[in-house]
Every structure is written in structure tokens, then in C-alpha cells.
Short mmCIF file of C-alpha atoms in Angstrom, two decimals:
data_model
loop_
_atom_site.label_atom_id
_atom_site.label_comp_id
_atom_site.label_asym_id
_atom_site.label_seq_id
_atom_site.Cartn_x
_atom_site.Cartn_y
_atom_site.Cartn_z
CA UNK A 1 -24.55 25.71 -176.65
CA UNK A 2 -26.51 22.86 -178.02
CA UNK A 3 -26.93 19.51 -176.15
CA UNK A 4 -24.76 17.68 -178.54
CA UNK A 5 -22.01 20.22 -178.19
CA UNK A 6 -22.31 20.02 -174.44
CA UNK A 7 -21.97 16.16 -174.52
CA UNK A 8 -19.05 16.36 -176.82
CA UNK A 9 -17.34 18.86 -174.59
CA UNK A 10 -17.93 16.66 -171.47
CA UNK A 11 -16.74 13.57 -173.26
CA UNK A 12 -13.54 15.42 -174.37
CA UNK A 13 -13.18 16.61 -170.82
CA UNK A 14 -13.46 13.10 -169.35
CA UNK A 15 -11.02 11.61 -171.92
CA UNK A 16 -8.57 14.37 -170.99
CA UNK A 17 -8.92 13.62 -167.39
CA UNK A 18 -8.20 9.98 -167.95
CA UNK A 19 -5.10 10.76 -170.09
CA UNK A 20 -6.74 9.17 -173.29
CA UNK A 21 -6.00 12.23 -175.35
CA UNK A 22 -3.34 14.80 -174.77
CA UNK A 23 -4.06 18.58 -174.81
CA UNK A 24 -4.21 19.98 -178.51
CA UNK A 25 -0.98 21.07 -179.87
CA UNK A 26 -0.07 24.59 -178.86
CA UNK A 27 -2.58 24.60 -175.97
CA UNK A 28 -1.12 25.62 -172.66
CA UNK A 29 -1.02 22.71 -170.18
CA UNK A 30 -2.94 23.08 -166.86
CA UNK A 31 -1.00 24.39 -164.11
CA UNK A 32 1.18 21.96 -162.21
CA UNK A 33 1.61 19.74 -165.15
CA UNK A 34 4.86 17.84 -165.58
CA UNK A 35 6.14 15.95 -168.68
CA UNK A 36 8.92 13.37 -168.67
CA UNK A 37 10.57 12.99 -172.10
CA UNK A 38 13.02 10.88 -174.01
CA UNK A 39 12.62 7.74 -171.83
CA UNK A 40 12.72 4.13 -172.29
CA UNK A 41 9.36 3.10 -170.43
CA UNK A 42 9.23 -0.20 -168.80
CA UNK A 43 6.00 -1.10 -167.29
CA UNK A 44 4.84 -4.67 -166.30
CA UNK A 45 1.52 -4.47 -168.32
CA UNK A 46 3.55 -4.01 -171.68
CA UNK A 47 5.06 -6.85 -173.69
CA UNK A 48 7.98 -4.76 -174.47
CA UNK A 49 9.62 -1.36 -173.35
CA UNK A 50 8.18 1.75 -175.04
CA UNK A 51 11.03 3.54 -176.85
CA UNK A 52 11.45 7.48 -176.95
CA UNK A 53 8.51 7.68 -174.34
CA UNK A 54 6.91 10.59 -172.69
CA UNK A 55 4.57 10.71 -169.75
CA UNK A 56 2.44 13.55 -168.72
CA UNK A 57 1.63 14.12 -165.04
CA UNK A 58 -1.00 16.46 -163.50
CA UNK A 59 -0.77 16.91 -159.72
CA UNK A 60 -0.21 13.35 -158.33
CA UNK A 61 -1.74 11.47 -161.30
CA UNK A 62 -0.51 10.15 -164.62
CA UNK A 63 -2.84 11.66 -167.33
CA UNK A 64 -1.14 10.34 -170.57
CA UNK A 65 1.50 8.32 -172.06
CA UNK A 66 2.91 8.25 -175.48
CA UNK A 67 6.06 8.10 -177.55
CA UNK A 68 7.82 10.40 -180.16
CA UNK A 69 7.07 14.13 -180.05
CA UNK A 70 4.95 15.84 -177.47
CA UNK A 71 3.91 19.45 -177.07
CA UNK A 72 5.37 20.67 -173.65
CA UNK A 73 3.59 24.14 -173.86
CA UNK A 74 2.93 25.28 -170.32
CA UNK A 75 4.29 22.17 -168.55
CA UNK A 76 7.53 21.70 -166.76
CA UNK A 77 9.69 19.18 -168.58
CA UNK A 78 12.23 16.59 -167.25
CA UNK A 79 14.37 15.17 -169.86
CA UNK A 80 15.07 11.57 -169.04
CA UNK A 81 18.04 11.53 -171.29
CA UNK A 82 17.39 8.08 -172.66
CA UNK A 83 17.19 6.84 -169.16
CA UNK A 84 14.63 4.04 -168.07
CA UNK A 85 11.33 5.03 -166.60
CA UNK A 86 9.76 2.49 -164.32
CA UNK A 87 7.00 2.48 -161.71
CA UNK A 88 7.74 3.22 -158.11
CA UNK A 89 8.75 0.07 -156.16
CA UNK A 90 6.71 -1.64 -153.59
CA UNK A 91 8.31 -3.42 -150.43
CA UNK A 92 5.41 -5.36 -148.96
CA UNK A 93 7.00 -6.41 -145.79
CA UNK A 94 8.47 -3.89 -143.55
CA UNK A 95 8.41 -3.01 -139.81
CA UNK A 96 8.85 0.65 -139.16
CA UNK A 97 9.31 0.68 -135.40
CA UNK A 98 12.63 -1.42 -135.39
CA UNK A 99 16.09 0.12 -135.82
CA UNK A 100 18.36 -2.44 -137.20
CA UNK A 101 20.87 -3.63 -134.61
CA UNK A 102 19.91 -1.11 -132.01
CA UNK A 103 19.34 -2.19 -128.36
CA UNK A 104 19.36 -0.04 -125.17
CA UNK A 105 21.59 -2.47 -123.44
CA UNK A 106 24.52 -1.85 -125.80
CA UNK A 107 24.60 1.95 -125.54
CA UNK A 108 23.88 5.08 -123.42
CA UNK A 109 22.79 6.89 -126.58
CA UNK A 110 19.82 4.75 -127.36
CA UNK A 111 17.29 7.64 -127.63
CA UNK A 112 19.39 9.90 -129.81
CA UNK A 113 20.45 7.13 -132.09
CA UNK A 114 16.81 5.91 -132.46
CA UNK A 115 15.55 9.30 -133.20
CA UNK A 116 18.29 10.04 -135.87
CA UNK A 117 17.58 6.57 -137.62
CA UNK A 118 13.88 7.18 -137.60
CA UNK A 119 14.19 10.67 -139.08
CA UNK A 120 16.20 9.38 -141.98
CA UNK A 121 14.19 6.01 -142.29
CA UNK A 122 11.42 7.44 -144.81
CA UNK A 123 14.12 9.15 -146.89
CA UNK A 124 16.19 6.02 -147.15
CA UNK A 125 13.20 3.99 -148.51
CA UNK A 126 12.77 6.57 -151.13
CA UNK A 127 16.46 6.80 -151.95
CA UNK A 128 16.20 3.07 -153.12
CA UNK A 129 12.99 3.66 -155.09
CA UNK A 130 10.52 2.38 -152.56
CA UNK A 131 7.52 4.75 -153.00
CA UNK A 132 5.01 2.35 -151.17
CA UNK A 133 5.84 0.31 -148.15
CA UNK A 134 3.46 -2.15 -146.34
CA UNK A 135 3.73 -2.56 -142.59
CA UNK A 136 2.60 -6.04 -141.63
CA UNK A 137 2.28 -5.44 -137.81
CA UNK A 138 1.48 -1.85 -137.41
CA UNK A 139 1.83 0.50 -134.47
CA UNK A 140 -0.47 3.61 -134.60
CA UNK A 141 2.21 5.94 -133.05
CA UNK A 142 4.82 4.61 -135.47
CA UNK A 143 2.61 5.05 -138.39
CA UNK A 144 1.94 8.75 -137.40
CA UNK A 145 5.56 9.40 -137.03
CA UNK A 146 6.40 7.98 -140.38
CA UNK A 147 3.71 9.96 -142.16
CA UNK A 148 4.50 13.19 -140.45
CA UNK A 149 7.92 13.07 -142.18
CA UNK A 150 8.10 15.82 -144.93
CA UNK A 151 8.94 13.13 -147.53
CA UNK A 152 7.91 9.44 -147.03
CA UNK A 153 6.76 6.55 -149.08
CA UNK A 154 3.07 5.92 -149.21
CA UNK A 155 2.15 3.62 -146.18
CA UNK A 156 -0.19 0.64 -146.41
CA UNK A 157 -0.55 -1.50 -143.25
CA UNK A 158 -2.24 -4.48 -141.76
CA UNK A 159 -3.08 -3.01 -138.46
CA UNK A 160 -1.89 -5.21 -135.56
CA UNK A 161 -1.20 -8.74 -136.35
CA UNK A 162 -3.98 -11.18 -135.33
CA UNK A 163 -2.61 -13.17 -132.38
CA UNK A 164 -4.05 -15.88 -130.31
CA UNK A 165 -4.82 -15.37 -126.70
CA UNK A 166 -2.47 -18.08 -125.89
CA UNK A 167 -0.09 -18.19 -128.89
CA UNK A 168 3.52 -17.33 -129.36
CA UNK A 169 3.12 -13.57 -129.66
CA UNK A 170 1.12 -13.51 -126.41
CA UNK A 171 4.04 -15.55 -124.79
CA UNK A 172 6.34 -12.73 -125.69
CA UNK A 173 4.47 -10.31 -123.43
CA UNK A 174 5.95 -12.10 -120.42
CA UNK A 175 2.70 -12.38 -118.45
CA UNK A 176 1.22 -9.12 -119.22
CA UNK A 177 -2.50 -9.33 -120.18
CA UNK A 178 -2.67 -9.86 -124.12
CA UNK A 179 -5.56 -7.44 -124.34
CA UNK A 180 -3.36 -4.62 -123.27
CA UNK A 181 -0.98 -5.05 -126.29
CA UNK A 182 -3.40 -6.62 -128.79
CA UNK A 183 -6.88 -5.55 -127.98
CA UNK A 184 -8.03 -7.34 -131.29
CA UNK A 185 -6.67 -10.74 -130.22
CA UNK A 186 -8.19 -13.91 -131.36
CA UNK A 187 -9.62 -16.93 -129.28
CA UNK A 188 -9.38 -20.21 -131.00
CA UNK A 189 -12.81 -21.47 -130.25
CA UNK A 190 -12.33 -24.65 -132.25
CA UNK A 191 -9.27 -25.84 -130.21
CA UNK A 192 -10.35 -24.67 -126.59
CA UNK A 193 -8.33 -21.42 -126.72
CA UNK A 194 -7.79 -19.46 -123.65
CA UNK A 195 -10.38 -17.16 -122.59
CA UNK A 196 -8.66 -14.47 -120.51
CA UNK A 197 -10.21 -13.42 -117.12
CA UNK A 198 -13.05 -11.01 -117.72
CA UNK A 199 -12.99 -11.38 -121.57
CA UNK A 200 -16.03 -11.69 -123.72
CA UNK A 201 -15.43 -14.40 -126.31
CA UNK A 202 -17.86 -12.75 -128.81
CA UNK A 203 -15.54 -9.89 -128.89
CA UNK A 204 -12.56 -11.91 -130.08
CA UNK A 205 -14.04 -14.06 -132.85
CA UNK A 206 -12.55 -14.10 -136.49
CA UNK A 207 -15.09 -11.41 -137.60
CA UNK A 208 -14.29 -9.17 -134.52
CA UNK A 209 -10.48 -9.62 -135.25
CA UNK A 210 -10.86 -8.51 -138.90
CA UNK A 211 -13.19 -5.73 -137.93
CA UNK A 212 -10.49 -4.56 -135.28
CA UNK A 213 -7.94 -4.43 -138.14
CA UNK A 214 -10.24 -2.44 -140.25
CA UNK A 215 -10.98 0.06 -137.55
CA UNK A 216 -7.22 0.64 -137.34
CA UNK A 217 -7.13 1.43 -141.08
CA UNK A 218 -5.67 -1.93 -141.99
CA UNK A 219 -5.85 -3.16 -145.51
CA UNK A 220 -4.72 -6.78 -144.98
CA UNK A 221 -4.70 -9.41 -142.14
CA UNK A 222 -1.65 -11.02 -140.67
CA UNK A 223 -1.68 -14.43 -138.84
CA UNK A 224 1.10 -16.45 -137.23
CA UNK A 225 2.26 -19.99 -137.21
CA UNK A 226 5.52 -19.64 -135.29
CA UNK A 227 6.79 -22.94 -133.78
CA UNK A 228 9.78 -21.19 -132.06
CA UNK A 229 12.01 -24.18 -132.95
CA UNK A 230 15.03 -21.95 -132.40
CA UNK A 231 14.19 -21.32 -128.78
CA UNK A 232 17.22 -22.33 -126.56
CA UNK A 233 16.40 -25.34 -124.65
CA UNK A 234 13.18 -26.05 -126.55
CA UNK A 235 10.11 -24.04 -127.03
CA UNK A 236 7.77 -23.36 -123.91
CA UNK A 237 4.23 -24.14 -124.16
CA UNK A 238 1.92 -22.02 -126.34
CA UNK A 239 -0.85 -22.65 -128.72
CA UNK A 240 -0.53 -22.85 -132.57
CA UNK A 241 -3.77 -21.94 -134.53
CA UNK A 242 -6.15 -24.55 -135.59
CA UNK A 243 -6.83 -24.92 -139.34
CA UNK A 244 -10.45 -24.32 -138.60
CA UNK A 245 -9.88 -20.90 -136.99
CA UNK A 246 -7.62 -19.91 -139.69
CA UNK A 247 -10.25 -20.84 -142.37
CA UNK A 248 -12.77 -18.71 -140.40
CA UNK A 249 -10.39 -15.73 -140.39
CA UNK A 250 -9.81 -16.07 -144.16
CA UNK A 251 -13.51 -16.25 -144.77
CA UNK A 252 -14.05 -13.04 -142.70
CA UNK A 253 -11.15 -11.27 -144.25
CA UNK A 254 -12.23 -12.18 -147.88
CA UNK A 255 -15.69 -11.00 -147.15
CA UNK A 256 -14.15 -7.57 -146.55
CA UNK A 257 -11.82 -7.94 -149.63
CA UNK A 258 -8.71 -8.02 -147.47
CA UNK A 259 -5.77 -10.56 -148.19
CA UNK A 260 -4.42 -12.78 -145.46
CA UNK A 261 -0.81 -13.26 -144.73
CA UNK A 262 0.81 -15.93 -142.69
CA UNK A 263 4.19 -15.81 -140.78
CA UNK A 264 5.52 -19.23 -141.22
CA UNK A 265 9.03 -20.58 -141.90
CA UNK A 266 8.63 -24.43 -141.23
CA UNK A 267 7.10 -27.17 -143.34
CA UNK A 268 4.38 -27.55 -140.74
CA UNK A 269 3.68 -23.82 -141.31
CA UNK A 270 3.56 -24.08 -145.04
CA UNK A 271 1.41 -27.04 -144.90
CA UNK A 272 -0.98 -25.23 -142.53
CA UNK A 273 -1.06 -22.35 -145.20
CA UNK A 274 -2.09 -24.92 -147.96
CA UNK A 275 -4.98 -26.29 -145.71
CA UNK A 276 -6.23 -23.03 -144.52
CA UNK A 277 -6.38 -21.11 -147.67
CA UNK A 278 -4.35 -18.09 -146.89
CA UNK A 279 -3.14 -15.82 -149.70
CA UNK A 280 0.44 -14.92 -148.85
CA UNK A 281 3.26 -16.50 -146.90
CA UNK A 282 5.26 -13.81 -145.13
CA UNK A 283 8.37 -15.99 -145.42
CA UNK A 284 9.76 -18.84 -147.25
CA UNK A 285 10.44 -22.25 -145.67
CA UNK A 286 14.05 -21.99 -144.36
CA UNK A 287 13.56 -24.09 -141.15
CA UNK A 288 13.61 -27.85 -141.85
CA UNK A 289 12.37 -29.91 -138.90
CA UNK A 290 14.22 -33.10 -138.19
CA UNK A 291 17.38 -31.94 -140.10
CA UNK A 292 20.53 -30.20 -139.13
CA UNK A 293 21.03 -26.48 -139.53
CA UNK A 294 23.30 -27.03 -142.59
CA UNK A 295 21.77 -30.12 -144.35
CA UNK A 296 22.18 -29.12 -147.96
CA UNK A 297 18.96 -30.88 -149.17
CA UNK A 298 15.36 -30.91 -147.84
CA UNK A 299 13.70 -34.10 -146.71
CA UNK A 300 11.27 -35.69 -149.04
CA UNK A 301 8.39 -34.34 -147.00
CA UNK A 302 9.77 -30.75 -147.06
CA UNK A 303 10.65 -30.72 -150.74
CA UNK A 304 7.07 -32.07 -151.52
CA UNK A 305 5.41 -29.22 -149.39
CA UNK A 306 7.66 -26.73 -151.21
CA UNK A 307 6.53 -27.93 -154.58
CA UNK A 308 2.87 -27.98 -153.42
CA UNK A 309 3.10 -24.44 -152.34
CA UNK A 310 4.89 -23.49 -155.78
CA UNK A 311 2.10 -24.94 -157.70
CA UNK A 312 -0.62 -23.50 -155.59
CA UNK A 313 -2.33 -19.98 -155.71
CA UNK A 314 -0.35 -18.89 -152.57
CA UNK A 315 2.23 -16.10 -153.12
CA UNK A 316 5.42 -16.21 -151.19
CA UNK A 317 7.57 -13.39 -149.78
CA UNK A 318 11.15 -15.09 -149.69
CA UNK A 319 12.61 -12.42 -147.34
CA UNK A 320 16.05 -13.82 -147.87
CA UNK A 321 17.60 -10.86 -145.99
CA UNK A 322 16.08 -11.92 -142.93
CA UNK A 323 18.64 -14.70 -142.81
CA UNK A 324 21.40 -12.43 -143.99
CA UNK A 325 20.57 -10.16 -141.06
CA UNK A 326 21.64 -12.92 -138.66
CA UNK A 327 24.61 -13.92 -140.70
CA UNK A 328 25.95 -10.24 -140.70
CA UNK A 329 27.18 -10.98 -137.13
CA UNK A 330 29.88 -12.96 -138.77
CA UNK A 331 30.48 -11.24 -142.02
CA UNK A 332 32.41 -8.07 -141.56
CA UNK A 333 31.99 -7.03 -145.22
CA UNK A 334 28.37 -6.06 -144.44
CA UNK A 335 29.31 -2.94 -142.53
CA UNK A 336 31.97 -1.97 -145.18
CA UNK A 337 29.32 -1.48 -147.74
CA UNK A 338 29.37 2.16 -148.98
CA UNK A 339 25.45 2.21 -149.17
CA UNK A 340 25.41 2.70 -145.36
CA UNK A 341 26.47 6.21 -145.86
CA UNK A 342 23.23 6.97 -147.72
CA UNK A 343 20.96 4.94 -145.45
CA UNK A 344 21.64 5.88 -141.82
CA UNK A 345 23.32 8.94 -140.03
CA UNK A 346 27.03 8.72 -139.35
CA UNK A 347 26.67 8.37 -135.58
CA UNK A 348 24.43 5.32 -136.21
CA UNK A 349 26.95 3.63 -138.36
CA UNK A 350 29.64 4.21 -135.70
CA UNK A 351 27.38 2.52 -133.16
CA UNK A 352 26.99 -0.54 -135.40
CA UNK A 353 30.71 -0.68 -136.01
CA UNK A 354 31.25 -0.23 -132.30
CA UNK A 355 29.12 -0.87 -129.37
CA UNK A 356 26.59 -3.15 -131.30
CA UNK A 357 29.39 -5.73 -131.84
CA UNK A 358 28.62 -6.96 -128.49
CA UNK A 359 25.75 -8.81 -130.05
CA UNK A 360 28.03 -11.44 -131.52
CA UNK A 361 29.13 -12.91 -128.31
CA UNK A 362 25.69 -13.01 -126.91
CA UNK A 363 24.39 -14.76 -130.00
CA UNK A 364 27.02 -17.44 -129.80
CA UNK A 365 26.32 -17.96 -126.11
CA UNK A 366 22.58 -18.57 -126.84
CA UNK A 367 22.64 -20.43 -130.14
CA UNK A 368 26.11 -21.47 -130.97
CA UNK A 369 25.76 -25.12 -130.01
CA UNK A 370 22.69 -25.36 -132.07
CA UNK A 371 24.44 -24.12 -135.24
CA UNK A 372 28.07 -25.13 -135.54
CA UNK A 373 30.42 -27.39 -133.87
CA UNK A 374 32.90 -24.67 -133.24
CA UNK A 375 31.75 -21.40 -131.82
CA UNK A 376 34.41 -18.97 -133.52
CA UNK A 377 33.41 -16.43 -136.11
CA UNK A 378 34.74 -18.61 -138.94
CA UNK A 379 32.74 -21.70 -137.87
CA UNK A 380 29.51 -19.71 -137.38
CA UNK A 381 29.96 -17.84 -140.56
CA UNK A 382 30.40 -20.96 -142.62
CA UNK A 383 27.36 -22.53 -140.98
CA UNK A 384 25.27 -19.29 -141.76
CA UNK A 385 26.54 -19.36 -145.39
CA UNK A 386 25.46 -23.01 -145.94
CA UNK A 387 22.07 -22.28 -144.33
CA UNK A 388 21.48 -19.42 -146.66
CA UNK A 389 22.75 -21.38 -149.78
CA UNK A 390 20.39 -24.23 -149.12
CA UNK A 391 17.48 -21.85 -148.80
CA UNK A 392 18.28 -20.04 -151.98
CA UNK A 393 18.56 -23.43 -153.77
CA UNK A 394 15.04 -24.26 -152.53
CA UNK A 395 13.56 -20.98 -153.75
CA UNK A 396 15.19 -21.73 -157.21
CA UNK A 397 13.51 -25.08 -157.32
CA UNK A 398 10.17 -23.42 -156.47
CA UNK A 399 10.79 -20.87 -159.21
CA UNK A 400 11.20 -23.76 -161.49
CA UNK A 401 7.91 -25.24 -160.36
CA UNK A 402 5.97 -21.93 -161.20
CA UNK A 403 6.08 -20.37 -157.72
CA UNK A 404 4.36 -16.85 -157.31
CA UNK A 405 6.90 -14.54 -155.42
CA UNK A 406 6.33 -11.17 -153.79
CA UNK A 407 8.89 -8.71 -152.84
CA UNK A 408 9.29 -7.93 -149.31
CA UNK A 409 12.46 -7.13 -147.41
CA UNK A 410 11.42 -7.63 -143.61
CA UNK A 411 13.00 -4.23 -142.92
CA UNK A 412 13.81 -3.90 -140.14
CA UNK A 413 13.80 -7.47 -138.83
CA UNK A 414 14.29 -7.68 -135.12
CA UNK A 415 16.63 -10.17 -133.28
CA UNK A 416 20.34 -10.44 -133.61
CA UNK A 417 22.28 -8.63 -136.37
CA UNK A 418 22.42 -5.34 -138.25
CA UNK A 419 21.82 -6.07 -142.03
CA UNK A 420 18.47 -4.44 -142.23
CA UNK A 421 18.70 -0.73 -142.87
CA UNK A 422 15.83 0.96 -144.56
CA UNK A 423 15.87 0.89 -148.38
CA UNK A 424 19.33 -0.62 -148.58
CA UNK A 425 18.18 -3.96 -147.16
CA UNK A 426 15.58 -3.94 -149.97
CA UNK A 427 18.43 -3.40 -152.60
CA UNK A 428 20.34 -6.27 -150.91
CA UNK A 429 17.14 -8.38 -151.14
CA UNK A 430 17.03 -7.83 -155.03
CA UNK A 431 20.56 -9.32 -155.19
CA UNK A 432 19.47 -12.16 -152.96
CA UNK A 433 16.72 -12.98 -155.47
CA UNK A 434 19.12 -12.95 -158.44
CA UNK A 435 21.70 -15.19 -156.51
CA UNK A 436 18.79 -17.43 -155.98
CA UNK A 437 18.09 -17.85 -159.75
CA UNK A 438 14.99 -15.73 -159.90
CA UNK A 439 14.95 -13.89 -163.33
CA UNK A 440 15.08 -10.12 -163.45
CA UNK A 441 11.58 -9.77 -165.06
CA UNK A 442 10.16 -11.88 -162.19
CA UNK A 443 11.83 -9.63 -159.72
CA UNK A 444 10.48 -6.47 -161.46
CA UNK A 445 6.98 -7.63 -161.47
CA UNK A 446 7.19 -8.73 -157.87
CA UNK A 447 8.35 -5.03 -156.91
CA UNK A 448 5.44 -3.47 -159.04
CA UNK A 449 2.25 -4.94 -160.39
CA UNK A 450 2.24 -8.32 -158.54
CA UNK A 451 2.66 -6.66 -155.09
CA UNK A 452 -0.01 -3.97 -156.09
CA UNK A 453 -2.44 -6.81 -157.17
CA UNK A 454 -1.79 -8.98 -154.05
CA UNK A 455 -2.70 -6.07 -151.79
CA UNK A 456 -5.55 -4.72 -153.67
CA UNK A 457 -3.69 -1.60 -154.91
CA UNK A 458 -3.45 -2.24 -158.56
CA UNK A 459 -5.90 0.51 -159.42
CA UNK A 460 -3.50 2.99 -157.87
CA UNK A 461 -0.06 1.82 -158.27
CA UNK A 462 2.14 -0.80 -159.92
CA UNK A 463 2.34 0.23 -163.55
CA UNK A 464 2.60 3.49 -165.69
CA UNK A 465 -0.90 3.91 -166.95
CA UNK A 466 -3.33 7.03 -167.12
CA UNK A 467 -5.26 7.45 -163.93
CA UNK A 468 -2.67 6.03 -161.70
CA UNK A 469 -0.72 7.71 -159.07
CA UNK A 470 2.50 9.35 -160.29
CA UNK A 471 5.03 7.29 -158.45
CA UNK A 472 7.96 6.83 -160.90
CA UNK A 473 11.66 6.19 -161.07
CA UNK A 474 14.13 7.37 -163.65
CA UNK A 475 17.07 5.06 -163.83
CA UNK A 476 20.32 5.14 -165.53
CA UNK A 477 20.53 1.39 -166.25
CA UNK A 478 18.04 -1.21 -167.63
CA UNK A 479 16.49 -3.19 -164.70
CA UNK A 480 15.73 -6.01 -166.93
CA UNK A 481 19.30 -6.36 -167.93
CA UNK A 482 21.15 -5.93 -164.61
CA UNK A 483 19.96 -5.72 -160.85
CA UNK A 484 22.52 -2.96 -160.24
CA UNK A 485 20.35 -0.66 -162.39
CA UNK A 486 18.17 -0.21 -159.17
CA UNK A 487 21.02 1.54 -157.58
CA UNK A 488 21.31 3.94 -160.45
CA UNK A 489 18.40 6.11 -159.67
CA UNK A 490 18.54 9.62 -161.07
CA UNK A 491 15.12 10.86 -159.93
CA UNK A 492 12.30 9.61 -157.63
CA UNK A 493 8.95 11.04 -158.61
CA UNK A 494 6.62 10.85 -155.57
CA UNK A 495 2.90 11.56 -156.16
CA UNK A 496 3.93 13.87 -158.88
CA UNK A 497 6.83 15.59 -157.05
CA UNK A 498 10.22 15.10 -158.74
CA UNK A 499 13.03 14.52 -156.25
CA UNK A 500 16.77 14.25 -157.01
CA UNK A 501 18.04 11.00 -155.41
CA UNK A 502 20.91 12.80 -153.73
CA UNK A 503 18.48 14.88 -151.82
CA UNK A 504 17.26 11.78 -149.94
CA UNK A 505 20.67 10.60 -148.83
CA UNK A 506 21.75 10.44 -145.19
CA UNK A 507 24.84 12.31 -146.37
CA UNK A 508 22.64 15.57 -146.74
CA UNK A 509 23.63 18.00 -144.03
CA UNK A 510 26.78 16.06 -143.25
CA UNK A 511 28.83 16.99 -146.37
CA UNK A 512 27.80 20.65 -146.00
CA UNK A 513 29.45 20.88 -142.39
#
């Protein structure tokens, strides 16, 4: 073979590998190839859907995309039957160690309920199309359990959150040494932060904290600005981070190409984000200091901060479902949703409808006087509804100002309530966005390419392009026309494996008995 023929053959092989040319007509496809045909392809990098599209997969990769006729010789074919083919979805704010509404003090069956919930959890995310989830405060044992499941979304995580030696998260340890739970904790050297007994301050600098996260396999950094305004009787004494230490963490993280997220829900927290240069706000601004729980409009200062965030490069995860999780205590319709049957085992749903209801009285006893004049369910429900409505109005105003949003569900948020089941809470969050006036194309990008880009994953996922991982969904409705299309998934394709949606439901094994 001459050198020119060798070069041409090598170039052709490379093009085939990149999916830029399909195999010649009549040639058998390599083993393991899969072709999806007769689809309307919707991918965020395209200005318009691709009609009568086909996508060729080889192993866990997309190798070619086209429209019209395609030679399927040697490949397995999935006929999308004129359905809509989209990238797998990304939920960029999850907590995999919580089981929604479950507390040992409410039941004698805690261990069995927790185990059943966690066994179903990965499948429930997939059932609702989430082929990638991002854990913002990771626990190594939980990560290992999740990834040991036969079928599970791809897991990206931030390692442990970076907490201050004397900050709010350390306070929650109730006197236990912070290093036992958070060995990569941070000492705020700019503000005289606590140096725990026997600690070496050089091991708890911003650079050391970022290195600790990377050693855990983390691909992002999470900081906290939690004022605990909700604390009954007033928040106890703890340290908030200084702008200077946050800037140092951002500098160290960016040097390692890691994005920085900030947990913050107040005007002061969002102002802190603007001053410190963080990349992603892990929540929107739903707590308005100096105002009542149900004031319908933000103060001039709060509105100005929201507008400045909207016009800045910062991206925001609204996590509206976090509020709905608490409101679920006073909304009996939540547990009547048929989606629960696919999301959690039957025994778990029985627990939520029974023993878990004790949470309501405890919540009212602790927070009732802070929220509503009357403490019955109707009073509390009306107050929670007003609280949610004002927050959604704020988000709509931020959308009008050009805010950049990322999709995250905060599944499964801790605290009181039970409206945070895996996958299903994400679907509810989609509806929350629509109710807040966020357009469907913005929602679509936020769950795909924008989430991927924000976390440095856009070379792998977020769009349907040759070379990317074959995480795809076939829908029976148009997601750019109606949010309910996201609950009309026919097939989930996970790293090239086609899975019928029904095989992922919690009903599996129940209906057969």
C-alpha cells in the first residue's frame, strides 16, 4: 500500500470515528451499532428541529447524525415513529443521601424504607429522563452505593461542600470536631476564623480546600452563605464567610478549571455572590430580610440585587421545588399525584401518607408563629402559597432582565415535607419554571447544554452531536410546545443502551405479584 493510500485510509477511519461520514451504503455496520430513525431531532445547538432524522450510535457514543434515508445494514434499529429525540437531561442539584420525608423518629421501619427508597432512586431519575445528576455535597459511601446500581444516571459531584471551621455547617455538628465530618474545611484567615485545637492552618487554606475536593473526585466547589434567618428564636452565633476568603477560593478553583457554587437564599447572600465572583447560585433569593413571610413585592434593595444578578454572568438554580417541599405539608394533593407510583416503592408511599404526617404538627409548633397568624392547615397553606407566588414573580422579573438559569431540583432536600422524590421532583420543577413564566426553550437549554457548559461537561453531553456520549430520550410529545412532553418518554438511551421507560418504574415487580 502506498503512503498516500495509507493516509487516505487513516483519514477515512478518523472521519468515521468522529461520525462525519457514515459507512458506505451496503456495508455492514460494526458490531454493537444502533440506529434511531424517523425522529424529529431537537438539540440545543440547532436553530430548528431536524425532521425525519436518524442518529447512529456505536457503543456509548454518537457517531453520525443525518436525515432522510440511512442504510441500517448490520445495525439494530429503533424506529422513533415520528417521536421527538432530545439529549438526556441533566439535574445539576441533587442530594443522593436524603430520602424525602423519612425520619427514624416517625417509624420503626426506617432501615427497610430507606433501603427500598435508595434501591429505586437511580431508576426513578432515569424514568424521568435524567441521565446525568450532579451531587453538590457528596458522601463517598452514597456515591458508591448509587454507582453500584445496575442502571443509574451518570454521577458528577462537588465532593464535600467547603465549610468554614466556625460556620453554619459546623454548627450543625453539635459540638463534634468539624474535621471529623469535613476534613477539607476552610479557615477564614481574612476574618480571624477559628483554628480548631491541633489544626494546621496551612492545611485549611483555599488552595488546600480545593485540592481536597479534587482528591475526592469532585468537579465543582460548593460554598455556603447561610444566615439561618428561619432559626426559631433567632440564629445562634456562627461565622459567615468574608468576601476576601470567597475570592481566594474562586481563584483557586478557577485555576483548576472548577466552577464555584454558592448556597444562598437572601439578599445579603446574593450580594455576596456578586462581590466574590462565584459562578453559580445554588438557590434563588426567596428570603427577603426585613419583610414579612408573605409580602408580595420585594423591597427596593432586594429588587435591585435581583436585577444585578440577572444582568451579571452568574447563573442561578431557582430550585422552586425546595419551597414546594415545605408547602407539601399543607397540600394533600401532593401525595395524590399518580407519579408517586413510579417514583417510590408502595411501602414508602404508605409511610408518607401515614406515619410521616406527624411532621405537620412539629413544623407548626416550631415555625407557625413566624409564618401565619393562624396555625391551622388552611392558614399555613395560604401563607406558603403566597410565599411561593412572590418568589415565582421575582424569577419572572429576572427572566425579563436576561437572567441565566440552570436546572436543578434540590432532590432530595432535607427538612420538613415530602415533595422531593427522585425524578418526579425534577418533573414538578419543570412545571414550576413554566408557572414562573420561564419559556420552554430556556427550560430545555437549562436541562441540557447550559447545565453541561456550566459544569465543564459540554464535550461529553448536552447535545446530540458526533463524538458525544449516547444519552438520549425519545419523547411522544414536543418539549418546546408543552412541558408535559417530558412525562411522555418512550425510551431512555443511557450510554448507548436503549431502555423502555416502563422498565425503570417502581411498579416493576409489584404488578407481577
